[in-house]
């Protein structure tokens, strides 16, 4: 038990303790008298001394000398040396009351050069102990040795990085205190069941990171985060969207926030100082975490959280979470563990995704072939009872509940404890014994049985009658008298289904295509036929002993039979049983016929692709040289595309379906395709083939692990991965002769994807020498292609069928032939030791990498489109994209899940996959825009959003944000003014904003302000000639440009424009000059607008317009300026769609007026740097959102470091 470190003086206490182990910093000691040998005389003497010492200490305590009594016991005031023998010290420890006994073992922290030691671990700690040393009874050496080993593995090498002993003491004390807290919480059953400790951690998590309430904390761990060679002791918090770390060590605070969606790699590794660490890799950094109390559990939870979050946010094209995890805020540590177990269960037995695991019970199953009970585990789900032996490969059973006719509790005996009998329709019964909580299990099974068979009430009633009368029955294999009724019901259902199919028999093939297009009389096939007969005989014998339905005992023997090749006559039936497509077929009578009727004749993208590929599907086989085979293939593929529009149709599905149709009836082939696409190869057949790419990554890891020499030679294994992609997508059907490839499909339906992995490794091993000698990827491709084309099946009764995908024709030079049976046998012998659990764990790891690779591809494509249109540096644009994507994801973290599907669609063009709404845009605008306007900033941000939202869908793409910021930072002055102008006219400016009161005062809006401004040195600047020339230049430009003219600005809109300008100049170093300049420009523009208003109202010509100007400034020459201005505008500008007599001003007026003031020109043309804003945004993006989206980021002692 870890103890809170306390100082110990060992000057005298060493006589009571024996040092057993020591290192540079730690000492393991055993108390004398514990573990020593001794004779009977010593024992007798011990009892005498024990009584004497007990009496002496009692006298001291009664007399009030408790302290002295304690000193005698602890050794501070030791007894005479003759009393310090091992047995006597043991007797001394028993003197005081039982709550004060000393633990027999302890570990001390030794500070070099100091006589002060800290006890940090003890054999056992009793609660409530207030004594100098915590005391325990019955502590063992094994317990203390576990602590010692943990210190050696996790701390001993770490301490060498510290420069002084004070840092060592502080670090060790902090770590041990954290371990005490974690150890205490881990012993409190579950965190959810004892919320007190978890609530404390939750309060600290919320106060330290200030996330919204929706960011739920899952669990927390004490650990170290390595910063270079220095460990920082602290707490790791794992929430639904983030990995967070907090440390306060040696007066320094560290906060670290890593969103799960930014994790690119998660692995267990080691470094120079630590033997076992968790490394979290993001795009920019690697972070190592170590010294966990239970690193395996911590890594498992981290892996599950990363997987769930990445698939929820980045792979929502097809990924459907378990119903219990649809709402991320409801995820708990227990839910994650249940989910992991559920996924393993479905993968191991290859069951539908919808299956939910309910019970996992240790038990034993009677196995007739071995004449004994086999120990294993029972798994029960919504529709299945499954069993797997503890010995891998010994025995597996899958029992669909629809096949069950009774679940019976038998009499409990010493030989058969807690037995139940599960009887199925094929007159077989399974006996399970040693079941804990048998009554509850049977009750739950009966309830789920009713739900599965709700459409067959007679079957349910028979089960109830069987179960009520079953207690005490001794027979295991006999069924009740009601079986014929059940079979009759099944027969009646089959009759109805046959009638339904008969009405539509003009659509479907009643038999497998192989039987209709069987080639006979081919010379040289007699040997193959005799081998087929031998195989059929072996399978018949196997069926007698192990069963012939989906509920058969699946053992190593059946795996060997499958590896030899399934007989042609049994292949289709066994594919149905091994994949459990038989259950789907029986559960959905008429479903396929209905799909065919609903889908045929409809035209869509999927049907067009299907029609294009129909004649490319096994064109060398006679079945697909006729309309019969082509029509059947069309119906199956079209029906599946109609059933699952998310997948629709993908290339390689046609090749797989063609082979299925050769060996199974049309409806059976459809359900086999469903099993492959939706269960056995999940996420393979979609637009991004995520599942296939994940397995390609797993395959690369297996190559490095199993074929290290080949991996060393081929540094980049992506070439092999691209070559082998078709192996996984078509199960070798497209690159291997058909008579050989069907044997591979046999193994796939029995063992799942594991069979493809191990066969791929066997192929690479067989060609390893040639591949190592290959000079380039092209030569490697030729080596593998030639090898695969020469894999033969000498035992096949089928004639050789050419492969239209072949690289080489038959007239090439002879090449060694490989027998498929031998290749499969080698694959099982050499590479068949990987379990389903190991493969699923590797899929977890590599799915993260594949999804992030897709995100990188999306990012690079978006940047490639945007870079030519902007002047922002590519590296800055890349950081801007990361901020844009993170802003989208922040909203997804803490709002309803519908927001994810609305704004993230991987099937959309790259530039449209991530879009943000007005609130998100405003957050980024505040962080990145150089036009800060105080409280006016949010208003300007929303106007900018409305301007960029051209299609009015309330979402903006990355290109719009990048273009806007490019104008603000890199645009010319006229481009910036044009953007500001657009922000103050519809649609950016709404009617409500137009009506808002202006903060500008009347003196600033006066039309009588002089246009001759005096400078500080007394000189005057005359802008008349400058303004005339500018207006003439603008008029010439309008003649040459074809750009659509901007609408004129009304007076209310102009007031809002002025308001923005005044806000932009606030706190600028040249604030006073800018205010003076804008006052002058505002006056000029107001005069222009008023003159134009009077001119339009009176309908007079240019002469009258000129006369109207003269009273305004008769003492100056301003009238000439305005005269030329108005003449130019009347000549060159088209009439604006405003009400007659309204006050208006054009963009050209505003630009020309602003150009007259050098301070304004300097303000808009001064160089601006985007990079500092980007760096600040990376630090404050989370703070801005979590602090109520305020403009000012709250200052904190330590800003969270974002990865």
PDB file of C-alpha atoms in Angstrom, residues 835-1091:
ATOM      1  CA  UNK A 835      -6.478 -14.053 -33.138  1.00  0.00           C
ATOM      2  CA  UNK A 836      -9.566 -12.020 -33.967  1.00  0.00           C
ATOM      3  CA  UNK A 837      -8.881  -9.873 -30.908  1.00  0.00           C
ATOM      4  CA  UNK A 838      -5.390  -8.989 -32.181  1.00  0.00           C
ATOM      5  CA  UNK A 839      -6.687  -8.094 -35.634  1.00  0.00           C
ATOM      6  CA  UNK A 840      -9.458  -5.924 -34.187  1.00  0.00           C
ATOM      7  CA  UNK A 841      -6.915  -4.143 -31.985  1.00  0.00           C
ATOM      8  CA  UNK A 842      -4.745  -3.417 -35.023  1.00  0.00           C
ATOM      9  CA  UNK A 843      -7.799  -2.159 -36.893  1.00  0.00           C
ATOM     10  CA  UNK A 844      -8.441   0.289 -34.043  1.00  0.00           C
ATOM     11  CA  UNK A 845      -4.948   1.665 -34.369  1.00  0.00           C
ATOM     12  CA  UNK A 846      -4.816   1.906 -38.141  1.00  0.00           C
ATOM     13  CA  UNK A 847      -8.304   3.315 -38.593  1.00  0.00           C
ATOM     14  CA  UNK A 848      -7.034   6.484 -36.923  1.00  0.00           C
ATOM     15  CA  UNK A 849      -4.208   6.749 -39.442  1.00  0.00           C
ATOM     16  CA  UNK A 850      -6.435   6.070 -42.456  1.00  0.00           C
ATOM     17  CA  UNK A 851      -9.082   8.603 -41.451  1.00  0.00           C
ATOM     18  CA  UNK A 852      -6.429  11.243 -40.802  1.00  0.00           C
ATOM     19  CA  UNK A 853      -4.880  10.429 -44.175  1.00  0.00           C
ATOM     20  CA  UNK A 854      -8.218  11.179 -45.814  1.00  0.00           C
ATOM     21  CA  UNK A 855      -8.387  14.442 -43.891  1.00  0.00           C
ATOM     22  CA  UNK A 856      -4.920  15.372 -45.130  1.00  0.00           C
ATOM     23  CA  UNK A 857      -5.996  14.605 -48.698  1.00  0.00           C
ATOM     24  CA  UNK A 858      -9.060  16.798 -48.284  1.00  0.00           C
ATOM     25  CA  UNK A 859      -6.916  19.581 -46.882  1.00  0.00           C
ATOM     26  CA  UNK A 860      -4.379  19.466 -49.709  1.00  0.00           C
ATOM     27  CA  UNK A 861      -7.114  19.493 -52.352  1.00  0.00           C
ATOM     28  CA  UNK A 862      -8.825  22.473 -50.758  1.00  0.00           C
ATOM     29  CA  UNK A 863      -5.554  24.383 -50.522  1.00  0.00           C
ATOM     30  CA  UNK A 864      -4.722  23.563 -54.132  1.00  0.00           C
ATOM     31  CA  UNK A 865      -7.999  25.162 -55.206  1.00  0.00           C
ATOM     32  CA  UNK A 866      -7.692  28.236 -52.968  1.00  0.00           C
ATOM     33  CA  UNK A 867      -3.965  29.096 -53.273  1.00  0.00           C
ATOM     34  CA  UNK A 868      -4.124  30.468 -56.869  1.00  0.00           C
ATOM     35  CA  UNK A 869      -6.881  32.914 -55.898  1.00  0.00           C
ATOM     36  CA  UNK A 870      -5.290  34.500 -52.827  1.00  0.00           C
ATOM     37  CA  UNK A 871      -1.996  36.116 -51.861  1.00  0.00           C
ATOM     38  CA  UNK A 872      -1.782  34.490 -48.415  1.00  0.00           C
ATOM     39  CA  UNK A 873       1.368  32.419 -47.947  1.00  0.00           C
ATOM     40  CA  UNK A 874       0.733  28.654 -48.339  1.00  0.00           C
ATOM     41  CA  UNK A 875       1.948  27.863 -44.818  1.00  0.00           C
ATOM     42  CA  UNK A 876      -0.338  30.561 -43.384  1.00  0.00           C
ATOM     43  CA  UNK A 877      -3.219  29.293 -45.486  1.00  0.00           C
ATOM     44  CA  UNK A 878      -2.643  25.793 -44.115  1.00  0.00           C
ATOM     45  CA  UNK A 879      -2.829  27.056 -40.542  1.00  0.00           C
ATOM     46  CA  UNK A 880      -5.953  29.028 -41.438  1.00  0.00           C
ATOM     47  CA  UNK A 881      -7.568  25.842 -42.756  1.00  0.00           C
ATOM     48  CA  UNK A 882      -6.749  24.043 -39.506  1.00  0.00           C
ATOM     49  CA  UNK A 883      -8.406  26.836 -37.520  1.00  0.00           C
ATOM     50  CA  UNK A 884     -11.440  26.763 -39.817  1.00  0.00           C
ATOM     51  CA  UNK A 885     -11.829  22.996 -39.431  1.00  0.00           C
ATOM     52  CA  UNK A 886     -11.309  23.165 -35.669  1.00  0.00           C
ATOM     53  CA  UNK A 887     -14.016  25.828 -35.398  1.00  0.00           C
ATOM     54  CA  UNK A 888     -16.408  23.536 -37.220  1.00  0.00           C
ATOM     55  CA  UNK A 889     -15.528  20.649 -34.929  1.00  0.00           C
ATOM     56  CA  UNK A 890     -15.828  22.713 -31.737  1.00  0.00           C
ATOM     57  CA  UNK A 891     -19.452  23.311 -32.622  1.00  0.00           C
ATOM     58  CA  UNK A 892     -19.924  19.604 -33.322  1.00  0.00           C
ATOM     59  CA  UNK A 893     -18.502  18.707 -29.909  1.00  0.00           C
ATOM     60  CA  UNK A 894     -21.114  20.475 -27.867  1.00  0.00           C
ATOM     61  CA  UNK A 895     -24.241  20.675 -29.982  1.00  0.00           C
ATOM     62  CA  UNK A 896     -26.768  18.179 -31.309  1.00  0.00           C
ATOM     63  CA  UNK A 897     -25.462  15.426 -33.545  1.00  0.00           C
ATOM     64  CA  UNK A 898     -27.678  16.605 -36.408  1.00  0.00           C
ATOM     65  CA  UNK A 899     -25.325  19.531 -36.848  1.00  0.00           C
ATOM     66  CA  UNK A 900     -22.592  17.101 -37.865  1.00  0.00           C
ATOM     67  CA  UNK A 901     -24.541  15.527 -40.678  1.00  0.00           C
ATOM     68  CA  UNK A 902     -25.732  18.918 -41.890  1.00  0.00           C
ATOM     69  CA  UNK A 903     -22.271  20.392 -42.251  1.00  0.00           C
ATOM     70  CA  UNK A 904     -19.864  17.496 -42.805  1.00  0.00           C
ATOM     71  CA  UNK A 905     -20.421  15.304 -45.817  1.00  0.00           C
ATOM     72  CA  UNK A 906     -17.379  13.390 -47.150  1.00  0.00           C
ATOM     73  CA  UNK A 907     -19.193  12.739 -50.434  1.00  0.00           C
ATOM     74  CA  UNK A 908     -19.322  16.472 -51.246  1.00  0.00           C
ATOM     75  CA  UNK A 909     -16.543  18.272 -53.160  1.00  0.00           C
ATOM     76  CA  UNK A 910     -13.457  18.785 -51.038  1.00  0.00           C
ATOM     77  CA  UNK A 911     -13.978  22.530 -50.606  1.00  0.00           C
ATOM     78  CA  UNK A 912     -17.524  21.998 -49.305  1.00  0.00           C
ATOM     79  CA  UNK A 913     -16.920  19.248 -46.757  1.00  0.00           C
ATOM     80  CA  UNK A 914     -16.370  21.652 -43.869  1.00  0.00           C
ATOM     81  CA  UNK A 915     -18.566  24.724 -43.539  1.00  0.00           C
ATOM     82  CA  UNK A 916     -19.309  27.016 -40.633  1.00  0.00           C
ATOM     83  CA  UNK A 917     -22.345  29.005 -39.561  1.00  0.00           C
ATOM     84  CA  UNK A 918     -22.646  32.630 -38.468  1.00  0.00           C
ATOM     85  CA  UNK A 919     -21.620  32.078 -34.836  1.00  0.00           C
ATOM     86  CA  UNK A 920     -18.558  30.095 -35.815  1.00  0.00           C
ATOM     87  CA  UNK A 921     -17.622  32.675 -38.433  1.00  0.00           C
ATOM     88  CA  UNK A 922     -17.920  35.458 -35.856  1.00  0.00           C
ATOM     89  CA  UNK A 923     -15.538  33.577 -33.547  1.00  0.00           C
ATOM     90  CA  UNK A 924     -12.922  33.287 -36.266  1.00  0.00           C
ATOM     91  CA  UNK A 925     -13.489  36.883 -37.355  1.00  0.00           C
ATOM     92  CA  UNK A 926     -12.741  38.188 -33.878  1.00  0.00           C
ATOM     93  CA  UNK A 927      -9.549  36.156 -33.764  1.00  0.00           C
ATOM     94  CA  UNK A 928      -8.246  36.856 -37.259  1.00  0.00           C
ATOM     95  CA  UNK A 929      -9.654  40.086 -38.675  1.00  0.00           C
ATOM     96  CA  UNK A 930      -7.371  43.153 -38.653  1.00  0.00           C
ATOM     97  CA  UNK A 931     -10.465  45.362 -38.622  1.00  0.00           C
ATOM     98  CA  UNK A 932     -11.177  45.378 -34.885  1.00  0.00           C
ATOM     99  CA  UNK A 933     -14.017  47.706 -34.026  1.00  0.00           C
ATOM    100  CA  UNK A 934     -14.620  47.107 -30.317  1.00  0.00           C
ATOM    101  CA  UNK A 935     -18.241  46.294 -29.664  1.00  0.00           C
ATOM    102  CA  UNK A 936     -18.892  46.894 -33.343  1.00  0.00           C
ATOM    103  CA  UNK A 937     -16.757  43.852 -34.306  1.00  0.00           C
ATOM    104  CA  UNK A 938     -19.529  41.261 -33.914  1.00  0.00           C
ATOM    105  CA  UNK A 939     -21.870  43.348 -36.053  1.00  0.00           C
ATOM    106  CA  UNK A 940     -19.246  43.634 -38.777  1.00  0.00           C
ATOM    107  CA  UNK A 941     -18.561  39.882 -38.557  1.00  0.00           C
ATOM    108  CA  UNK A 942     -22.200  39.005 -39.141  1.00  0.00           C
ATOM    109  CA  UNK A 943     -22.389  41.419 -42.076  1.00  0.00           C
ATOM    110  CA  UNK A 944     -19.324  39.791 -43.580  1.00  0.00           C
ATOM    111  CA  UNK A 945     -20.921  36.384 -43.127  1.00  0.00           C
ATOM    112  CA  UNK A 946     -24.100  37.472 -44.911  1.00  0.00           C
ATOM    113  CA  UNK A 947     -22.010  38.886 -47.745  1.00  0.00           C
ATOM    114  CA  UNK A 948     -20.118  35.596 -48.188  1.00  0.00           C
ATOM    115  CA  UNK A 949     -23.255  33.443 -47.884  1.00  0.00           C
ATOM    116  CA  UNK A 950     -24.175  33.856 -51.532  1.00  0.00           C
ATOM    117  CA  UNK A 951     -26.486  30.829 -51.756  1.00  0.00           C
ATOM    118  CA  UNK A 952     -28.316  31.818 -48.556  1.00  0.00           C
ATOM    119  CA  UNK A 953     -27.869  28.408 -46.888  1.00  0.00           C
ATOM    120  CA  UNK A 954     -26.484  30.055 -43.724  1.00  0.00           C
ATOM    121  CA  UNK A 955     -23.131  28.310 -44.149  1.00  0.00           C
ATOM    122  CA  UNK A 956     -19.786  29.587 -45.423  1.00  0.00           C
ATOM    123  CA  UNK A 957     -16.981  27.542 -46.978  1.00  0.00           C
ATOM    124  CA  UNK A 958     -13.274  27.914 -46.343  1.00  0.00           C
ATOM    125  CA  UNK A 959     -12.643  29.635 -49.673  1.00  0.00           C
ATOM    126  CA  UNK A 960     -14.972  32.477 -48.713  1.00  0.00           C
ATOM    127  CA  UNK A 961     -13.172  33.118 -45.421  1.00  0.00           C
ATOM    128  CA  UNK A 962      -9.740  32.935 -47.087  1.00  0.00           C
ATOM    129  CA  UNK A 963     -10.766  35.374 -49.837  1.00  0.00           C
ATOM    130  CA  UNK A 964     -12.175  37.835 -47.320  1.00  0.00           C
ATOM    131  CA  UNK A 965      -9.056  37.786 -45.131  1.00  0.00           C
ATOM    132  CA  UNK A 966      -6.884  38.065 -48.228  1.00  0.00           C
ATOM    133  CA  UNK A 967      -8.549  41.368 -49.106  1.00  0.00           C
ATOM    134  CA  UNK A 968      -8.183  42.647 -45.542  1.00  0.00           C
ATOM    135  CA  UNK A 969      -4.479  41.758 -45.284  1.00  0.00           C
ATOM    136  CA  UNK A 970      -3.155  41.883 -48.848  1.00  0.00           C
ATOM    137  CA  UNK A 971      -5.679  43.840 -50.901  1.00  0.00           C
ATOM    138  CA  UNK A 972      -5.153  47.249 -52.483  1.00  0.00           C
ATOM    139  CA  UNK A 973      -6.862  50.212 -50.878  1.00  0.00           C
ATOM    140  CA  UNK A 974      -9.663  50.267 -53.445  1.00  0.00           C
ATOM    141  CA  UNK A 975     -10.328  46.533 -52.799  1.00  0.00           C
ATOM    142  CA  UNK A 976     -10.527  47.106 -49.044  1.00  0.00           C
ATOM    143  CA  UNK A 977     -12.855  50.089 -49.477  1.00  0.00           C
ATOM    144  CA  UNK A 978     -15.009  48.078 -51.862  1.00  0.00           C
ATOM    145  CA  UNK A 979     -15.295  45.294 -49.271  1.00  0.00           C
ATOM    146  CA  UNK A 980     -16.243  47.834 -46.593  1.00  0.00           C
ATOM    147  CA  UNK A 981     -18.740  49.372 -48.973  1.00  0.00           C
ATOM    148  CA  UNK A 982     -20.379  45.997 -49.666  1.00  0.00           C
ATOM    149  CA  UNK A 983     -20.640  45.376 -45.932  1.00  0.00           C
ATOM    150  CA  UNK A 984     -22.894  48.433 -45.593  1.00  0.00           C
ATOM    151  CA  UNK A 985     -25.399  47.737 -48.340  1.00  0.00           C
ATOM    152  CA  UNK A 986     -27.816  44.826 -48.710  1.00  0.00           C
ATOM    153  CA  UNK A 987     -27.589  41.885 -48.393  1.00  0.00           C
ATOM    154  CA  UNK A 988     -24.828  42.369 -45.805  1.00  0.00           C
ATOM    155  CA  UNK A 989     -26.683  45.214 -44.098  1.00  0.00           C
ATOM    156  CA  UNK A 990     -30.157  44.312 -42.885  1.00  0.00           C
ATOM    157  CA  UNK A 991     -33.106  46.657 -42.516  1.00  0.00           C
ATOM    158  CA  UNK A 992     -32.879  46.611 -38.720  1.00  0.00           C
ATOM    159  CA  UNK A 993     -29.221  47.647 -38.803  1.00  0.00           C
ATOM    160  CA  UNK A 994     -29.992  50.414 -41.287  1.00  0.00           C
ATOM    161  CA  UNK A 995     -32.508  51.903 -38.878  1.00  0.00           C
ATOM    162  CA  UNK A 996     -30.176  51.840 -35.860  1.00  0.00           C
ATOM    163  CA  UNK A 997     -29.083  55.100 -34.283  1.00  0.00           C
ATOM    164  CA  UNK A 998     -25.693  56.463 -35.208  1.00  0.00           C
ATOM    165  CA  UNK A 999     -23.222  57.398 -32.465  1.00  0.00           C
ATOM    166  CA  UNK A1000     -21.798  60.189 -34.646  1.00  0.00           C
ATOM    167  CA  UNK A1001     -22.527  63.730 -33.486  1.00  0.00           C
ATOM    168  CA  UNK A1002     -23.988  66.522 -35.578  1.00  0.00           C
ATOM    169  CA  UNK A1003     -20.787  68.586 -35.887  1.00  0.00           C
ATOM    170  CA  UNK A1004     -19.115  65.678 -37.639  1.00  0.00           C
ATOM    171  CA  UNK A1005     -22.014  65.404 -40.076  1.00  0.00           C
ATOM    172  CA  UNK A1006     -22.256  69.109 -40.815  1.00  0.00           C
ATOM    173  CA  UNK A1007     -22.326  69.968 -44.512  1.00  0.00           C
ATOM    174  CA  UNK A1008     -20.912  73.422 -43.836  1.00  0.00           C
ATOM    175  CA  UNK A1009     -17.481  72.280 -42.586  1.00  0.00           C
ATOM    176  CA  UNK A1010     -14.725  73.828 -44.709  1.00  0.00           C
ATOM    177  CA  UNK A1011     -12.898  71.651 -47.220  1.00  0.00           C
ATOM    178  CA  UNK A1012      -9.613  73.488 -46.781  1.00  0.00           C
ATOM    179  CA  UNK A1013      -7.888  71.869 -43.812  1.00  0.00           C
ATOM    180  CA  UNK A1014      -5.087  73.613 -41.958  1.00  0.00           C
ATOM    181  CA  UNK A1015      -2.090  71.541 -40.963  1.00  0.00           C
ATOM    182  CA  UNK A1016      -0.246  71.893 -37.711  1.00  0.00           C
ATOM    183  CA  UNK A1017       2.516  73.970 -39.306  1.00  0.00           C
ATOM    184  CA  UNK A1018       0.023  76.494 -40.688  1.00  0.00           C
ATOM    185  CA  UNK A1019       0.121  75.305 -44.308  1.00  0.00           C
ATOM    186  CA  UNK A1020      -3.101  74.588 -46.110  1.00  0.00           C
ATOM    187  CA  UNK A1021      -3.756  71.682 -48.426  1.00  0.00           C
ATOM    188  CA  UNK A1022      -5.916  72.276 -51.480  1.00  0.00           C
ATOM    189  CA  UNK A1023      -7.632  69.087 -52.595  1.00  0.00           C
ATOM    190  CA  UNK A1024      -9.601  70.553 -55.489  1.00  0.00           C
ATOM    191  CA  UNK A1025      -7.257  69.630 -58.320  1.00  0.00           C
ATOM    192  CA  UNK A1026      -6.503  66.253 -56.762  1.00  0.00           C
ATOM    193  CA  UNK A1027     -10.186  65.404 -56.412  1.00  0.00           C
ATOM    194  CA  UNK A1028     -10.972  66.516 -59.966  1.00  0.00           C
ATOM    195  CA  UNK A1029      -8.280  64.274 -61.374  1.00  0.00           C
ATOM    196  CA  UNK A1030      -9.384  61.302 -59.253  1.00  0.00           C
ATOM    197  CA  UNK A1031     -12.973  61.588 -60.430  1.00  0.00           C
ATOM    198  CA  UNK A1032     -11.901  61.804 -64.041  1.00  0.00           C
ATOM    199  CA  UNK A1033      -9.719  58.723 -63.625  1.00  0.00           C
ATOM    200  CA  UNK A1034     -12.622  56.843 -62.035  1.00  0.00           C
ATOM    201  CA  UNK A1035     -14.848  57.813 -64.942  1.00  0.00           C
ATOM    202  CA  UNK A1036     -12.289  56.475 -67.424  1.00  0.00           C
ATOM    203  CA  UNK A1037     -11.976  53.238 -65.478  1.00  0.00           C
ATOM    204  CA  UNK A1038     -15.733  52.717 -65.563  1.00  0.00           C
ATOM    205  CA  UNK A1039     -15.627  52.866 -69.361  1.00  0.00           C
ATOM    206  CA  UNK A1040     -13.053  50.044 -69.545  1.00  0.00           C
ATOM    207  CA  UNK A1041     -14.460  47.761 -66.808  1.00  0.00           C
ATOM    208  CA  UNK A1042     -17.279  45.297 -67.354  1.00  0.00           C
ATOM    209  CA  UNK A1043     -17.753  44.576 -63.648  1.00  0.00           C
ATOM    210  CA  UNK A1044     -21.274  44.975 -62.405  1.00  0.00           C
ATOM    211  CA  UNK A1045     -21.759  48.393 -60.858  1.00  0.00           C
ATOM    212  CA  UNK A1046     -22.311  48.487 -57.114  1.00  0.00           C
ATOM    213  CA  UNK A1047     -25.634  49.971 -55.992  1.00  0.00           C
ATOM    214  CA  UNK A1048     -25.553  53.400 -54.445  1.00  0.00           C
ATOM    215  CA  UNK A1049     -25.548  53.837 -50.691  1.00  0.00           C
ATOM    216  CA  UNK A1050     -28.411  55.561 -48.911  1.00  0.00           C
ATOM    217  CA  UNK A1051     -27.908  58.062 -46.106  1.00  0.00           C
ATOM    218  CA  UNK A1052     -28.743  55.526 -43.384  1.00  0.00           C
ATOM    219  CA  UNK A1053     -26.325  53.041 -44.886  1.00  0.00           C
ATOM    220  CA  UNK A1054     -23.707  55.775 -45.145  1.00  0.00           C
ATOM    221  CA  UNK A1055     -24.150  56.571 -41.453  1.00  0.00           C
ATOM    222  CA  UNK A1056     -23.444  52.909 -40.640  1.00  0.00           C
ATOM    223  CA  UNK A1057     -20.395  53.075 -42.908  1.00  0.00           C
ATOM    224  CA  UNK A1058     -19.087  56.102 -41.005  1.00  0.00           C
ATOM    225  CA  UNK A1059     -19.770  54.360 -37.725  1.00  0.00           C
ATOM    226  CA  UNK A1060     -17.588  51.431 -38.811  1.00  0.00           C
ATOM    227  CA  UNK A1061     -14.751  53.712 -39.895  1.00  0.00           C
ATOM    228  CA  UNK A1062     -14.741  55.587 -36.591  1.00  0.00           C
ATOM    229  CA  UNK A1063     -14.700  52.268 -34.716  1.00  0.00           C
ATOM    230  CA  UNK A1064     -11.794  50.953 -36.786  1.00  0.00           C
ATOM    231  CA  UNK A1065      -9.591  53.940 -35.916  1.00  0.00           C
ATOM    232  CA  UNK A1066     -10.033  53.537 -32.161  1.00  0.00           C
ATOM    233  CA  UNK A1067      -6.725  53.013 -30.313  1.00  0.00           C
ATOM    234  CA  UNK A1068      -4.733  53.469 -33.514  1.00  0.00           C
ATOM    235  CA  UNK A1069      -1.428  55.393 -32.981  1.00  0.00           C
ATOM    236  CA  UNK A1070      -2.601  57.990 -35.516  1.00  0.00           C
ATOM    237  CA  UNK A1071      -6.076  58.142 -34.039  1.00  0.00           C
ATOM    238  CA  UNK A1072      -6.376  61.948 -33.937  1.00  0.00           C
ATOM    239  CA  UNK A1073      -5.228  62.445 -37.522  1.00  0.00           C
ATOM    240  CA  UNK A1074      -7.549  59.713 -38.701  1.00  0.00           C
ATOM    241  CA  UNK A1075     -10.542  61.215 -36.912  1.00  0.00           C
ATOM    242  CA  UNK A1076      -9.785  64.637 -38.445  1.00  0.00           C
ATOM    243  CA  UNK A1077      -9.410  63.087 -41.878  1.00  0.00           C
ATOM    244  CA  UNK A1078     -12.588  61.102 -41.716  1.00  0.00           C
ATOM    245  CA  UNK A1079     -14.466  64.159 -40.500  1.00  0.00           C
ATOM    246  CA  UNK A1080     -13.351  66.003 -43.617  1.00  0.00           C
ATOM    247  CA  UNK A1081     -14.262  63.109 -45.905  1.00  0.00           C
ATOM    248  CA  UNK A1082     -17.620  62.679 -44.211  1.00  0.00           C
ATOM    249  CA  UNK A1083     -18.442  66.357 -44.704  1.00  0.00           C
ATOM    250  CA  UNK A1084     -17.492  66.190 -48.356  1.00  0.00           C
ATOM    251  CA  UNK A1085     -19.597  63.099 -48.990  1.00  0.00           C
ATOM    252  CA  UNK A1086     -22.612  64.556 -47.186  1.00  0.00           C
ATOM    253  CA  UNK A1087     -22.430  67.647 -49.370  1.00  0.00           C
ATOM    254  CA  UNK A1088     -22.169  65.519 -52.504  1.00  0.00           C
ATOM    255  CA  UNK A1089     -25.179  63.483 -51.452  1.00  0.00           C
ATOM    256  CA  UNK A1090     -27.287  66.539 -50.588  1.00  0.00           C
ATOM    257  CA  UNK A1091     -26.468  68.276 -53.846  1.00  0.00           C
TER     258      UNK A1091
END
